[in-house]
Amino acid sequence: MGLANNDVALGRALPRLFDQPRRSGSLAISTSVEVLRGQQAVAARRDLLVELCRRTGQAGAMDALEVSLDKPTSRAKIPYLVLVGSPDTMDWDTVTADDLDGAVLIYEYKIAGRGTGVFATDNVNGEGTVIAQNYLRTDVAEAACQTLLNRGALTVMITLEGKTEARGTLGSREELTPPGRMGTRTREVPRYLLLGDTLDATLAMLGRHTRRNLRYYRRRLETEVGAVFVPSVAMERAEFLEFNRTSMYPASEAIAAWRYDAIQRTPNSLFAGVRARDGRWLSLIGGRRHSPVTEIDWQMNLAGLPRYSLSTVMRSYILEHEIELGIREIVFIGGTPHSMRHSFVCRDAVDVIVQRRSVNAWLLRLLSRWIFPEKNFLGQALRDKDMRWTNW
């Protein structure tokens, strides 16, 4: 790839990639960009990012940065942090959140330990991928796309919150080097469940069938198994890993270990469970809180008890408990197959892909079905017939 730590592009005039007015009202802004590469270099900027999140209305997005970087799926890639500001304010050794327009956290796929030049952000809803004020996010995303492309990237994909339309034309060939193309699509994604003041008020916002199940299966488990909700679980690592092995759809040993370690390291973590009368753990759930939001990262349910719908029971308990804590929104990271998803508040997200015009980039798209796993988000986007492409 050729990108190294503290790689800086000063005074670069960036052409328009998105059909939105710039903050300056002109067709280009003069932008200073610093690119940090690798887990250690990115993690060192945690405090800067936490403060930037607070100032841009995205509080909590980077609180657990080190934990996210250490996730097994993240360790399989190379993290990059792109910091964007104005040339007259930039001193990268002493930069503060006040100096920045924004930042982008993005990952480079690697093979045999080497970067491939293929980049993508890691949140398919666009949350926390571009840290900037709403009116600056497209500018910051452009700066990241162009800097990485100009430094040798083959493909860069950034997902942003909100609805953003791409330009019909991207300017003259002289403006953009190297030659390439851009694809965009806008999606509506179920984002979070809005909580009422009480459990009954919250259930009233759900579908009739969902309301019935949340009440029925909880009563059944309490009556027949003696289920009790434990809002704060104390469990040794070995016991947690063993529960994962005996759960429905167990995670890999590496992912399960990371989940346990993340709970211990994450600020304001959530680790709750449902226990039977005989002491067996029936269900465990993990995530974190940053008021007024609770994020659920995972849930594990004991295998062999399908008639009790443990997933539904846990959701009934966790809704009630988070409401009592004053939480107003629950987000299920990665979504949920549970029927309550039909009552989620939806938000728009836009996926933007820029590609260098080269044989390798062409092969990446042509062979994406074989290069990427079936559920890989970038691979799916490259194959999506609804993606609108524009050449420059």
mmCIF file of C-alpha atoms in Angstrom:
data_model
loop_
_atom_site.group_PDB
_atom_site.id
_atom_site.type_symbol
_atom_site.label_atom_id
_atom_site.label_comp_id
_atom_site.label_asym_id
_atom_site.label_seq_id
_atom_site.Cartn_x
_atom_site.Cartn_y
_atom_site.Cartn_z
ATOM 1 C CA MET A 1 0.000 0.000 0.000
ATOM 2 C CA GLY A 2 2.772 2.443 0.835
ATOM 3 C CA LEU A 3 0.953 4.255 3.658
ATOM 4 C CA ALA A 4 2.860 4.713 6.872
ATOM 5 C CA ASN A 5 2.215 6.314 10.226
ATOM 6 C CA ASN A 6 1.984 10.106 10.205
ATOM 7 C CA ASP A 7 1.550 10.208 6.433
ATOM 8 C CA VAL A 8 0.331 13.765 5.866
ATOM 9 C CA ALA A 9 -1.262 15.405 2.818
ATOM 10 C CA LEU A 10 -1.122 19.182 3.191
ATOM 11 C CA GLY A 11 -3.117 21.746 1.259
ATOM 12 C CA ARG A 12 -4.758 19.202 -1.035
ATOM 13 C CA ALA A 13 -7.713 20.582 -3.013
ATOM 14 C CA LEU A 14 -10.329 17.865 -2.897
ATOM 15 C CA PRO A 15 -12.949 17.587 -5.685
ATOM 16 C CA ARG A 16 -16.587 16.898 -4.950
ATOM 17 C CA LEU A 17 -17.642 13.301 -4.498
ATOM 18 C CA PHE A 18 -21.048 14.025 -2.989
ATOM 19 C CA ASP A 19 -23.853 16.195 -4.296
ATOM 20 C CA GLN A 20 -24.027 18.393 -1.212
ATOM 21 C CA PRO A 21 -22.848 21.968 -0.629
ATOM 22 C CA ARG A 22 -19.504 22.295 1.046
ATOM 23 C CA ARG A 23 -19.200 24.114 4.326
ATOM 24 C CA SER A 24 -17.299 26.841 2.452
ATOM 25 C CA GLY A 25 -19.861 27.041 -0.360
ATOM 26 C CA SER A 26 -17.157 26.335 -2.940
ATOM 27 C CA LEU A 27 -16.394 23.256 -5.017
ATOM 28 C CA ALA A 28 -13.247 22.402 -3.123
ATOM 29 C CA ILE A 29 -11.709 22.937 0.268
ATOM 30 C CA SER A 30 -8.099 23.049 1.296
ATOM 31 C CA THR A 31 -7.630 20.156 3.686
ATOM 32 C CA SER A 32 -4.858 18.732 5.830
ATOM 33 C CA VAL A 33 -4.921 15.005 6.460
ATOM 34 C CA GLU A 34 -2.926 12.760 8.779
ATOM 35 C CA VAL A 35 -3.075 8.986 8.336
ATOM 36 C CA LEU A 36 -2.179 6.716 11.259
ATOM 37 C CA ARG A 37 -1.628 3.017 10.574
ATOM 38 C CA GLY A 38 -1.717 0.057 12.936
ATOM 39 C CA GLN A 39 -3.403 -0.841 16.207
ATOM 40 C CA GLN A 40 -0.889 0.857 18.488
ATOM 41 C CA ALA A 41 -0.852 4.153 16.569
ATOM 42 C CA VAL A 42 -4.657 4.295 16.353
ATOM 43 C CA ALA A 43 -5.231 3.326 20.007
ATOM 44 C CA ALA A 44 -2.864 6.098 21.102
ATOM 45 C CA ARG A 45 -5.408 8.647 19.820
ATOM 46 C CA ARG A 46 -8.305 7.273 21.887
ATOM 47 C CA ASP A 47 -8.642 10.291 24.177
ATOM 48 C CA LEU A 48 -8.616 12.639 21.185
ATOM 49 C CA LEU A 49 -11.353 10.602 19.501
ATOM 50 C CA VAL A 50 -13.482 10.347 22.639
ATOM 51 C CA GLU A 51 -13.438 14.133 22.968
ATOM 52 C CA LEU A 52 -14.155 14.588 19.254
ATOM 53 C CA CYS A 53 -17.143 12.238 19.605
ATOM 54 C CA ARG A 54 -18.452 14.239 22.529
ATOM 55 C CA ARG A 55 -18.190 17.493 20.585
ATOM 56 C CA THR A 56 -19.893 16.108 17.477
ATOM 57 C CA GLY A 57 -22.909 14.494 19.125
ATOM 58 C CA GLN A 58 -21.529 10.940 18.829
ATOM 59 C CA ALA A 59 -20.665 10.368 22.482
ATOM 60 C CA GLY A 60 -19.699 6.803 23.300
ATOM 61 C CA ALA A 61 -18.687 5.798 19.775
ATOM 62 C CA MET A 62 -14.976 5.529 20.626
ATOM 63 C CA ASP A 63 -15.063 4.811 24.372
ATOM 64 C CA ALA A 64 -14.143 1.153 23.821
ATOM 65 C CA LEU A 65 -11.686 1.762 20.965
ATOM 66 C CA GLU A 66 -8.937 -0.531 22.272
ATOM 67 C CA VAL A 67 -11.446 -3.331 22.794
ATOM 68 C CA SER A 68 -12.808 -2.945 19.248
ATOM 69 C CA LEU A 69 -9.321 -2.944 17.744
ATOM 70 C CA ASP A 70 -8.536 -6.168 19.610
ATOM 71 C CA LYS A 71 -11.547 -8.086 18.282
ATOM 72 C CA PRO A 72 -10.399 -11.205 16.363
ATOM 73 C CA THR A 73 -12.103 -10.008 13.171
ATOM 74 C CA SER A 74 -10.382 -6.623 13.553
ATOM 75 C CA ARG A 75 -6.989 -8.199 14.214
ATOM 76 C CA ALA A 76 -7.316 -9.861 10.811
ATOM 77 C CA LYS A 77 -7.155 -6.383 9.229
ATOM 78 C CA ILE A 78 -4.965 -3.279 9.531
ATOM 79 C CA PRO A 79 -6.677 -0.317 11.224
ATOM 80 C CA TYR A 80 -6.149 3.190 9.865
ATOM 81 C CA LEU A 81 -7.195 6.464 11.437
ATOM 82 C CA VAL A 82 -7.613 9.392 9.060
ATOM 83 C CA LEU A 83 -7.615 12.765 10.829
ATOM 84 C CA VAL A 84 -8.890 15.756 8.848
ATOM 85 C CA GLY A 85 -8.429 19.447 9.591
ATOM 86 C CA SER A 86 -7.463 22.780 8.070
ATOM 87 C CA PRO A 87 -3.826 23.527 7.147
ATOM 88 C CA ASP A 88 -3.545 26.713 9.183
ATOM 89 C CA THR A 89 -4.455 24.924 12.425
ATOM 90 C CA MET A 90 -2.584 21.665 12.040
ATOM 91 C CA ASP A 91 0.259 20.724 14.333
ATOM 92 C CA TRP A 92 -0.117 16.949 14.468
ATOM 93 C CA ASP A 93 2.101 16.602 17.543
ATOM 94 C CA THR A 94 -0.210 18.773 19.645
ATOM 95 C CA VAL A 95 -3.514 18.465 17.759
ATOM 96 C CA THR A 96 -6.714 18.635 19.828
ATOM 97 C CA ALA A 97 -10.368 17.935 19.049
ATOM 98 C CA ASP A 98 -10.848 21.682 18.532
ATOM 99 C CA ASP A 99 -8.387 21.593 15.625
ATOM 100 C CA LEU A 100 -10.126 18.804 13.727
ATOM 101 C CA ASP A 101 -12.963 18.769 11.248
ATOM 102 C CA GLY A 102 -13.316 15.050 11.772
ATOM 103 C CA ALA A 103 -11.856 11.560 11.686
ATOM 104 C CA VAL A 104 -12.482 8.243 9.924
ATOM 105 C CA LEU A 105 -11.656 4.818 11.357
ATOM 106 C CA ILE A 106 -11.230 2.337 8.527
ATOM 107 C CA TYR A 107 -9.632 -1.084 8.060
ATOM 108 C CA GLU A 108 -7.428 -2.545 5.322
ATOM 109 C CA TYR A 109 -7.889 -6.208 4.437
ATOM 110 C CA LYS A 110 -4.673 -8.173 4.605
ATOM 111 C CA ILE A 111 -3.414 -11.474 3.241
ATOM 112 C CA ALA A 112 -0.461 -13.258 4.830
ATOM 113 C CA GLY A 113 0.077 -10.213 7.030
ATOM 114 C CA ARG A 114 0.344 -7.763 4.133
ATOM 115 C CA GLY A 115 -2.078 -5.015 3.179
ATOM 116 C CA THR A 116 -4.155 -5.542 0.044
ATOM 117 C CA GLY A 117 -5.113 -1.927 -0.685
ATOM 118 C CA VAL A 118 -8.789 -2.787 -0.026
ATOM 119 C CA PHE A 119 -10.361 -0.669 2.725
ATOM 120 C CA ALA A 120 -13.749 -0.623 4.443
ATOM 121 C CA THR A 121 -15.312 0.841 7.567
ATOM 122 C CA ASP A 122 -16.632 -1.785 9.966
ATOM 123 C CA ASN A 123 -20.123 -0.586 10.958
ATOM 124 C CA VAL A 124 -22.760 -1.399 8.353
ATOM 125 C CA ASN A 125 -25.131 1.205 9.826
ATOM 126 C CA GLY A 126 -22.557 3.984 9.495
ATOM 127 C CA GLU A 127 -22.523 4.713 13.217
ATOM 128 C CA GLY A 128 -19.166 5.894 14.506
ATOM 129 C CA THR A 129 -17.373 5.442 11.182
ATOM 130 C CA VAL A 130 -17.036 9.158 10.383
ATOM 131 C CA ILE A 131 -16.626 11.296 13.489
ATOM 132 C CA ALA A 132 -17.649 14.835 12.565
ATOM 133 C CA GLN A 133 -20.504 17.280 12.788
ATOM 134 C CA ASN A 134 -23.412 16.285 10.530
ATOM 135 C CA TYR A 135 -22.730 19.045 8.021
ATOM 136 C CA LEU A 136 -19.045 18.070 7.764
ATOM 137 C CA ARG A 137 -19.287 14.285 7.499
ATOM 138 C CA THR A 138 -19.348 14.114 3.716
ATOM 139 C CA ASP A 139 -16.348 16.471 3.519
ATOM 140 C CA VAL A 140 -14.418 14.302 5.966
ATOM 141 C CA ALA A 141 -15.399 11.096 4.130
ATOM 142 C CA GLU A 142 -14.190 12.638 0.855
ATOM 143 C CA ALA A 143 -10.865 13.567 2.389
ATOM 144 C CA ALA A 144 -10.379 9.994 3.608
ATOM 145 C CA CYS A 145 -11.402 8.434 0.275
ATOM 146 C CA GLN A 146 -9.194 10.690 -1.806
ATOM 147 C CA THR A 147 -6.164 10.465 0.493
ATOM 148 C CA LEU A 148 -6.233 6.663 0.559
ATOM 149 C CA LEU A 149 -6.863 6.419 -3.183
ATOM 150 C CA ASN A 150 -4.082 8.870 -3.977
ATOM 151 C CA ARG A 151 -1.730 6.851 -1.763
ATOM 152 C CA GLY A 152 -2.335 3.599 -3.667
ATOM 153 C CA ALA A 153 -5.572 2.068 -2.382
ATOM 154 C CA LEU A 154 -7.474 -0.109 -4.874
ATOM 155 C CA THR A 155 -10.889 0.164 -3.228
ATOM 156 C CA VAL A 156 -12.211 2.281 -0.354
ATOM 157 C CA MET A 157 -15.688 1.797 1.107
ATOM 158 C CA ILE A 158 -17.147 4.152 3.721
ATOM 159 C CA THR A 159 -20.629 3.833 5.200
ATOM 160 C CA LEU A 160 -22.142 7.046 6.558
ATOM 161 C CA GLU A 161 -25.233 7.782 8.579
ATOM 162 C CA GLY A 162 -27.919 9.735 6.751
ATOM 163 C CA LYS A 163 -29.048 10.079 3.173
ATOM 164 C CA THR A 164 -26.362 11.431 0.845
ATOM 165 C CA GLU A 165 -26.552 11.606 -2.920
ATOM 166 C CA ALA A 166 -23.490 11.228 -5.102
ATOM 167 C CA ARG A 167 -22.612 13.737 -7.787
ATOM 168 C CA GLY A 168 -23.682 12.844 -11.299
ATOM 169 C CA THR A 169 -20.265 13.941 -12.574
ATOM 170 C CA LEU A 170 -17.070 14.014 -10.597
ATOM 171 C CA GLY A 171 -15.279 16.791 -12.376
ATOM 172 C CA SER A 172 -12.582 16.639 -14.997
ATOM 173 C CA ARG A 173 -10.077 13.819 -15.249
ATOM 174 C CA GLU A 174 -7.370 16.274 -14.199
ATOM 175 C CA GLU A 175 -9.046 16.874 -10.851
ATOM 176 C CA LEU A 176 -8.958 13.254 -9.751
ATOM 177 C CA THR A 177 -5.876 11.104 -9.914
ATOM 178 C CA PRO A 178 -5.656 8.242 -10.373
ATOM 179 C CA PRO A 179 -8.611 7.610 -12.733
ATOM 180 C CA GLY A 180 -11.337 5.595 -11.114
ATOM 181 C CA ARG A 181 -15.007 5.229 -10.402
ATOM 182 C CA MET A 182 -17.437 5.602 -7.547
ATOM 183 C CA GLY A 183 -20.485 3.593 -6.508
ATOM 184 C CA THR A 184 -23.179 4.703 -4.067
ATOM 185 C CA ARG A 185 -26.371 3.314 -2.586
ATOM 186 C CA THR A 186 -28.696 4.449 0.181
ATOM 187 C CA ARG A 187 -30.311 1.949 2.541
ATOM 188 C CA GLU A 188 -32.929 2.189 5.260
ATOM 189 C CA VAL A 189 -31.763 0.260 8.316
ATOM 190 C CA PRO A 190 -33.667 -0.635 11.509
ATOM 191 C CA ARG A 191 -31.565 1.219 14.068
ATOM 192 C CA TYR A 192 -32.930 1.040 17.612
ATOM 193 C CA LEU A 193 -35.911 0.252 19.808
ATOM 194 C CA LEU A 194 -37.371 3.303 21.520
ATOM 195 C CA LEU A 195 -38.201 2.628 25.172
ATOM 196 C CA GLY A 196 -41.208 4.020 27.008
ATOM 197 C CA ASP A 197 -41.412 5.016 30.673
ATOM 198 C CA THR A 198 -42.544 1.506 31.674
ATOM 199 C CA LEU A 199 -42.354 -2.012 30.271
ATOM 200 C CA ASP A 200 -46.069 -1.973 29.503
ATOM 201 C CA ALA A 201 -45.713 1.344 27.653
ATOM 202 C CA THR A 202 -42.840 -0.101 25.635
ATOM 203 C CA LEU A 203 -44.677 -3.324 24.818
ATOM 204 C CA ALA A 204 -47.639 -1.267 23.633
ATOM 205 C CA MET A 205 -45.416 0.023 20.810
ATOM 206 C CA LEU A 206 -44.690 -3.519 19.598
ATOM 207 C CA GLY A 207 -46.807 -5.827 17.478
ATOM 208 C CA ARG A 208 -49.523 -7.885 19.151
ATOM 209 C CA HIS A 209 -47.766 -11.209 18.510
ATOM 210 C CA THR A 210 -44.464 -9.883 19.883
ATOM 211 C CA ARG A 211 -46.155 -8.470 22.993
ATOM 212 C CA ARG A 212 -47.812 -11.792 23.690
ATOM 213 C CA ASN A 213 -44.594 -13.786 23.326
ATOM 214 C CA LEU A 214 -42.537 -11.476 25.546
ATOM 215 C CA ARG A 215 -45.055 -11.938 28.358
ATOM 216 C CA TYR A 216 -45.978 -15.582 27.778
ATOM 217 C CA TYR A 217 -42.512 -17.151 27.544
ATOM 218 C CA ARG A 218 -41.221 -15.198 30.530
ATOM 219 C CA ARG A 219 -44.109 -16.398 32.745
ATOM 220 C CA ARG A 220 -43.641 -19.936 31.486
ATOM 221 C CA LEU A 221 -39.921 -20.034 32.237
ATOM 222 C CA GLU A 222 -40.427 -18.508 35.685
ATOM 223 C CA THR A 223 -43.179 -21.024 36.520
ATOM 224 C CA GLU A 224 -41.622 -24.189 35.135
ATOM 225 C CA VAL A 225 -37.888 -23.577 35.602
ATOM 226 C CA GLY A 226 -37.819 -20.929 38.323
ATOM 227 C CA ALA A 227 -36.050 -18.380 36.107
ATOM 228 C CA VAL A 228 -34.494 -15.339 37.776
ATOM 229 C CA PHE A 229 -32.944 -12.324 36.072
ATOM 230 C CA VAL A 230 -29.419 -11.436 37.254
ATOM 231 C CA PRO A 231 -28.613 -7.830 36.210
ATOM 232 C CA SER A 232 -24.887 -8.089 36.998
ATOM 233 C CA VAL A 233 -23.236 -11.454 36.398
ATOM 234 C CA ALA A 234 -20.037 -12.516 38.165
ATOM 235 C CA MET A 235 -18.452 -15.381 36.271
ATOM 236 C CA GLU A 236 -14.976 -16.786 35.744
ATOM 237 C CA ARG A 237 -13.555 -16.884 32.243
ATOM 238 C CA ALA A 238 -13.480 -20.697 32.108
ATOM 239 C CA GLU A 239 -17.165 -20.910 33.065
ATOM 240 C CA PHE A 240 -18.053 -18.360 30.388
ATOM 241 C CA LEU A 241 -16.182 -20.287 27.701
ATOM 242 C CA GLU A 242 -17.861 -23.517 28.777
ATOM 243 C CA PHE A 243 -21.286 -21.893 28.563
ATOM 244 C CA ASN A 244 -20.464 -20.748 25.039
ATOM 245 C CA ARG A 245 -19.636 -24.344 24.058
ATOM 246 C CA THR A 246 -23.013 -25.573 25.356
ATOM 247 C CA SER A 247 -25.025 -22.722 23.860
ATOM 248 C CA MET A 248 -27.063 -22.610 20.674
ATOM 249 C CA TYR A 249 -24.905 -21.395 17.770
ATOM 250 C CA PRO A 250 -21.678 -21.180 19.823
ATOM 251 C CA ALA A 251 -19.139 -18.588 18.773
ATOM 252 C CA SER A 252 -15.569 -19.580 17.986
ATOM 253 C CA GLU A 253 -13.302 -19.960 20.996
ATOM 254 C CA ALA A 254 -11.432 -16.786 19.988
ATOM 255 C CA ILE A 255 -14.620 -14.700 19.706
ATOM 256 C CA ALA A 256 -15.987 -16.061 22.985
ATOM 257 C CA ALA A 257 -12.729 -15.235 24.789
ATOM 258 C CA TRP A 258 -12.777 -11.739 23.332
ATOM 259 C CA ARG A 259 -16.372 -11.244 24.493
ATOM 260 C CA TYR A 260 -15.455 -12.120 28.054
ATOM 261 C CA ASP A 261 -12.325 -9.977 28.077
ATOM 262 C CA ALA A 262 -14.220 -7.076 26.476
ATOM 263 C CA ILE A 263 -16.763 -7.079 29.299
ATOM 264 C CA GLN A 264 -13.934 -6.654 31.804
ATOM 265 C CA ARG A 265 -12.268 -3.852 29.821
ATOM 266 C CA THR A 266 -15.208 -1.869 28.428
ATOM 267 C CA PRO A 267 -16.368 1.240 30.294
ATOM 268 C CA ASN A 268 -19.975 0.949 31.550
ATOM 269 C CA SER A 269 -20.256 -2.628 30.360
ATOM 270 C CA LEU A 270 -23.446 -4.676 30.568
ATOM 271 C CA PHE A 271 -23.238 -8.350 31.556
ATOM 272 C CA ALA A 272 -26.572 -9.850 32.591
ATOM 273 C CA GLY A 273 -28.074 -13.325 32.707
ATOM 274 C CA VAL A 274 -31.075 -15.515 33.369
ATOM 275 C CA ARG A 275 -30.583 -18.348 35.857
ATOM 276 C CA ALA A 276 -32.743 -21.411 36.632
ATOM 277 C CA ARG A 277 -33.889 -22.535 40.069
ATOM 278 C CA ASP A 278 -31.225 -25.246 40.088
ATOM 279 C CA GLY A 279 -28.434 -22.695 39.460
ATOM 280 C CA ARG A 280 -27.908 -23.343 35.751
ATOM 281 C CA TRP A 281 -27.283 -20.359 33.537
ATOM 282 C CA LEU A 282 -29.909 -20.298 30.802
ATOM 283 C CA SER A 283 -29.009 -17.113 28.938
ATOM 284 C CA LEU A 284 -26.269 -14.470 29.000
ATOM 285 C CA ILE A 285 -26.209 -11.070 27.322
ATOM 286 C CA GLY A 286 -23.428 -8.515 26.921
ATOM 287 C CA GLY A 287 -22.989 -4.942 25.784
ATOM 288 C CA ARG A 288 -22.448 -1.476 27.188
ATOM 289 C CA ARG A 289 -24.303 1.635 28.205
ATOM 290 C CA HIS A 290 -23.685 5.252 27.340
ATOM 291 C CA SER A 291 -26.726 7.074 28.631
ATOM 292 C CA PRO A 292 -29.393 7.229 27.322
ATOM 293 C CA VAL A 293 -28.427 4.317 25.036
ATOM 294 C CA THR A 294 -27.752 0.632 25.682
ATOM 295 C CA GLU A 295 -25.898 -1.330 23.009
ATOM 296 C CA ILE A 296 -26.297 -5.112 22.951
ATOM 297 C CA ASP A 297 -23.286 -6.833 21.395
ATOM 298 C CA TRP A 298 -24.232 -10.492 21.840
ATOM 299 C CA GLN A 299 -26.564 -13.003 23.497
ATOM 300 C CA MET A 300 -25.957 -16.681 24.251
ATOM 301 C CA ASN A 301 -28.707 -19.165 25.104
ATOM 302 C CA LEU A 302 -28.338 -22.670 26.518
ATOM 303 C CA ALA A 303 -28.954 -25.305 23.862
ATOM 304 C CA GLY A 304 -31.653 -27.937 24.207
ATOM 305 C CA LEU A 305 -34.493 -25.742 25.487
ATOM 306 C CA PRO A 306 -36.258 -24.504 22.329
ATOM 307 C CA ARG A 307 -39.740 -24.671 23.866
ATOM 308 C CA TYR A 308 -38.845 -21.892 26.303
ATOM 309 C CA SER A 309 -37.689 -19.322 23.707
ATOM 310 C CA LEU A 310 -34.809 -18.116 25.880
ATOM 311 C CA SER A 311 -33.982 -15.301 23.466
ATOM 312 C CA THR A 312 -37.459 -13.832 23.936
ATOM 313 C CA VAL A 313 -37.329 -14.223 27.730
ATOM 314 C CA MET A 314 -34.001 -12.410 27.964
ATOM 315 C CA ARG A 315 -35.322 -9.554 25.863
ATOM 316 C CA SER A 316 -38.303 -9.175 28.179
ATOM 317 C CA TYR A 317 -36.030 -8.949 31.206
ATOM 318 C CA ILE A 318 -33.478 -6.644 29.624
ATOM 319 C CA LEU A 319 -36.143 -4.238 28.368
ATOM 320 C CA GLU A 320 -37.624 -3.949 31.838
ATOM 321 C CA HIS A 321 -34.249 -3.494 33.516
ATOM 322 C CA GLU A 322 -32.934 -0.858 31.105
ATOM 323 C CA ILE A 323 -36.200 1.104 31.397
ATOM 324 C CA GLU A 324 -35.747 1.139 35.182
ATOM 325 C CA LEU A 325 -32.254 2.588 34.663
ATOM 326 C CA GLY A 326 -33.657 5.438 32.543
ATOM 327 C CA ILE A 327 -32.346 4.126 29.219
ATOM 328 C CA ARG A 328 -34.297 5.482 26.238
ATOM 329 C CA GLU A 329 -32.926 3.439 23.328
ATOM 330 C CA ILE A 330 -31.675 -0.117 22.876
ATOM 331 C CA VAL A 331 -29.421 -0.873 19.907
ATOM 332 C CA PHE A 332 -28.680 -4.457 18.836
ATOM 333 C CA ILE A 333 -25.272 -4.356 17.178
ATOM 334 C CA GLY A 334 -25.517 -6.303 13.927
ATOM 335 C CA GLY A 335 -29.312 -6.374 14.166
ATOM 336 C CA THR A 336 -31.551 -9.083 15.600
ATOM 337 C CA PRO A 337 -33.742 -11.785 14.047
ATOM 338 C CA HIS A 338 -36.290 -11.272 16.827
ATOM 339 C CA SER A 339 -39.710 -10.010 15.734
ATOM 340 C CA MET A 340 -39.282 -6.814 17.775
ATOM 341 C CA ARG A 341 -37.069 -5.555 14.939
ATOM 342 C CA HIS A 342 -40.262 -4.640 13.069
ATOM 343 C CA SER A 343 -40.812 -1.905 15.684
ATOM 344 C CA PHE A 344 -37.323 -0.410 15.439
ATOM 345 C CA VAL A 345 -36.824 3.222 14.521
ATOM 346 C CA CYS A 346 -35.247 3.274 11.047
ATOM 347 C CA ARG A 347 -32.434 5.511 9.817
ATOM 348 C CA ASP A 348 -30.801 5.996 6.434
ATOM 349 C CA ALA A 349 -27.255 4.882 5.699
ATOM 350 C CA VAL A 350 -25.274 5.502 2.528
ATOM 351 C CA ASP A 351 -22.482 3.252 1.243
ATOM 352 C CA VAL A 352 -19.809 4.915 -0.890
ATOM 353 C CA ILE A 353 -17.186 2.915 -2.779
ATOM 354 C CA VAL A 354 -14.330 4.541 -4.676
ATOM 355 C CA GLN A 355 -12.113 2.358 -6.844
ATOM 356 C CA ARG A 356 -8.887 2.934 -8.700
ATOM 357 C CA ARG A 357 -9.244 2.096 -12.390
ATOM 358 C CA SER A 358 -6.940 -0.881 -12.644
ATOM 359 C CA VAL A 359 -6.930 -4.548 -13.550
ATOM 360 C CA ASN A 360 -6.700 -5.536 -9.881
ATOM 361 C CA ALA A 361 -9.717 -3.413 -8.930
ATOM 362 C CA TRP A 362 -11.681 -4.836 -11.859
ATOM 363 C CA LEU A 363 -10.815 -8.385 -10.809
ATOM 364 C CA LEU A 364 -11.815 -7.585 -7.226
ATOM 365 C CA ARG A 365 -15.324 -6.765 -8.332
ATOM 366 C CA LEU A 366 -15.554 -9.543 -10.907
ATOM 367 C CA LEU A 367 -14.353 -12.208 -8.477
ATOM 368 C CA SER A 368 -15.832 -10.778 -5.277
ATOM 369 C CA ARG A 369 -18.052 -13.832 -4.781
ATOM 370 C CA TRP A 370 -14.953 -16.004 -4.468
ATOM 371 C CA ILE A 371 -12.621 -13.485 -2.806
ATOM 372 C CA PHE A 372 -14.944 -12.497 0.051
ATOM 373 C CA PRO A 373 -17.001 -14.736 2.351
ATOM 374 C CA GLU A 374 -20.696 -14.917 1.426
ATOM 375 C CA LYS A 375 -21.795 -12.560 4.225
ATOM 376 C CA ASN A 376 -18.952 -10.065 3.806
ATOM 377 C CA PHE A 377 -20.520 -6.604 3.548
ATOM 378 C CA LEU A 378 -18.005 -5.169 1.059
ATOM 379 C CA GLY A 379 -18.318 -8.216 -1.175
ATOM 380 C CA GLN A 380 -22.104 -7.929 -1.118
ATOM 381 C CA ALA A 381 -21.915 -4.224 -1.969
ATOM 382 C CA LEU A 382 -19.621 -4.838 -4.933
ATOM 383 C CA ARG A 383 -22.138 -7.359 -6.306
ATOM 384 C CA ASP A 384 -25.242 -5.278 -5.576
ATOM 385 C CA LYS A 385 -27.104 -4.367 -8.781
ATOM 386 C CA ASP A 386 -28.613 -1.342 -7.003
ATOM 387 C CA MET A 387 -25.176 0.239 -6.541
ATOM 388 C CA ARG A 388 -24.928 3.249 -8.865
ATOM 389 C CA TRP A 389 -21.539 3.624 -10.517
ATOM 390 C CA THR A 390 -19.955 6.722 -12.035
ATOM 391 C CA ASN A 391 -16.613 6.842 -13.848
ATOM 392 C CA TRP A 392 -14.145 9.705 -13.822
#
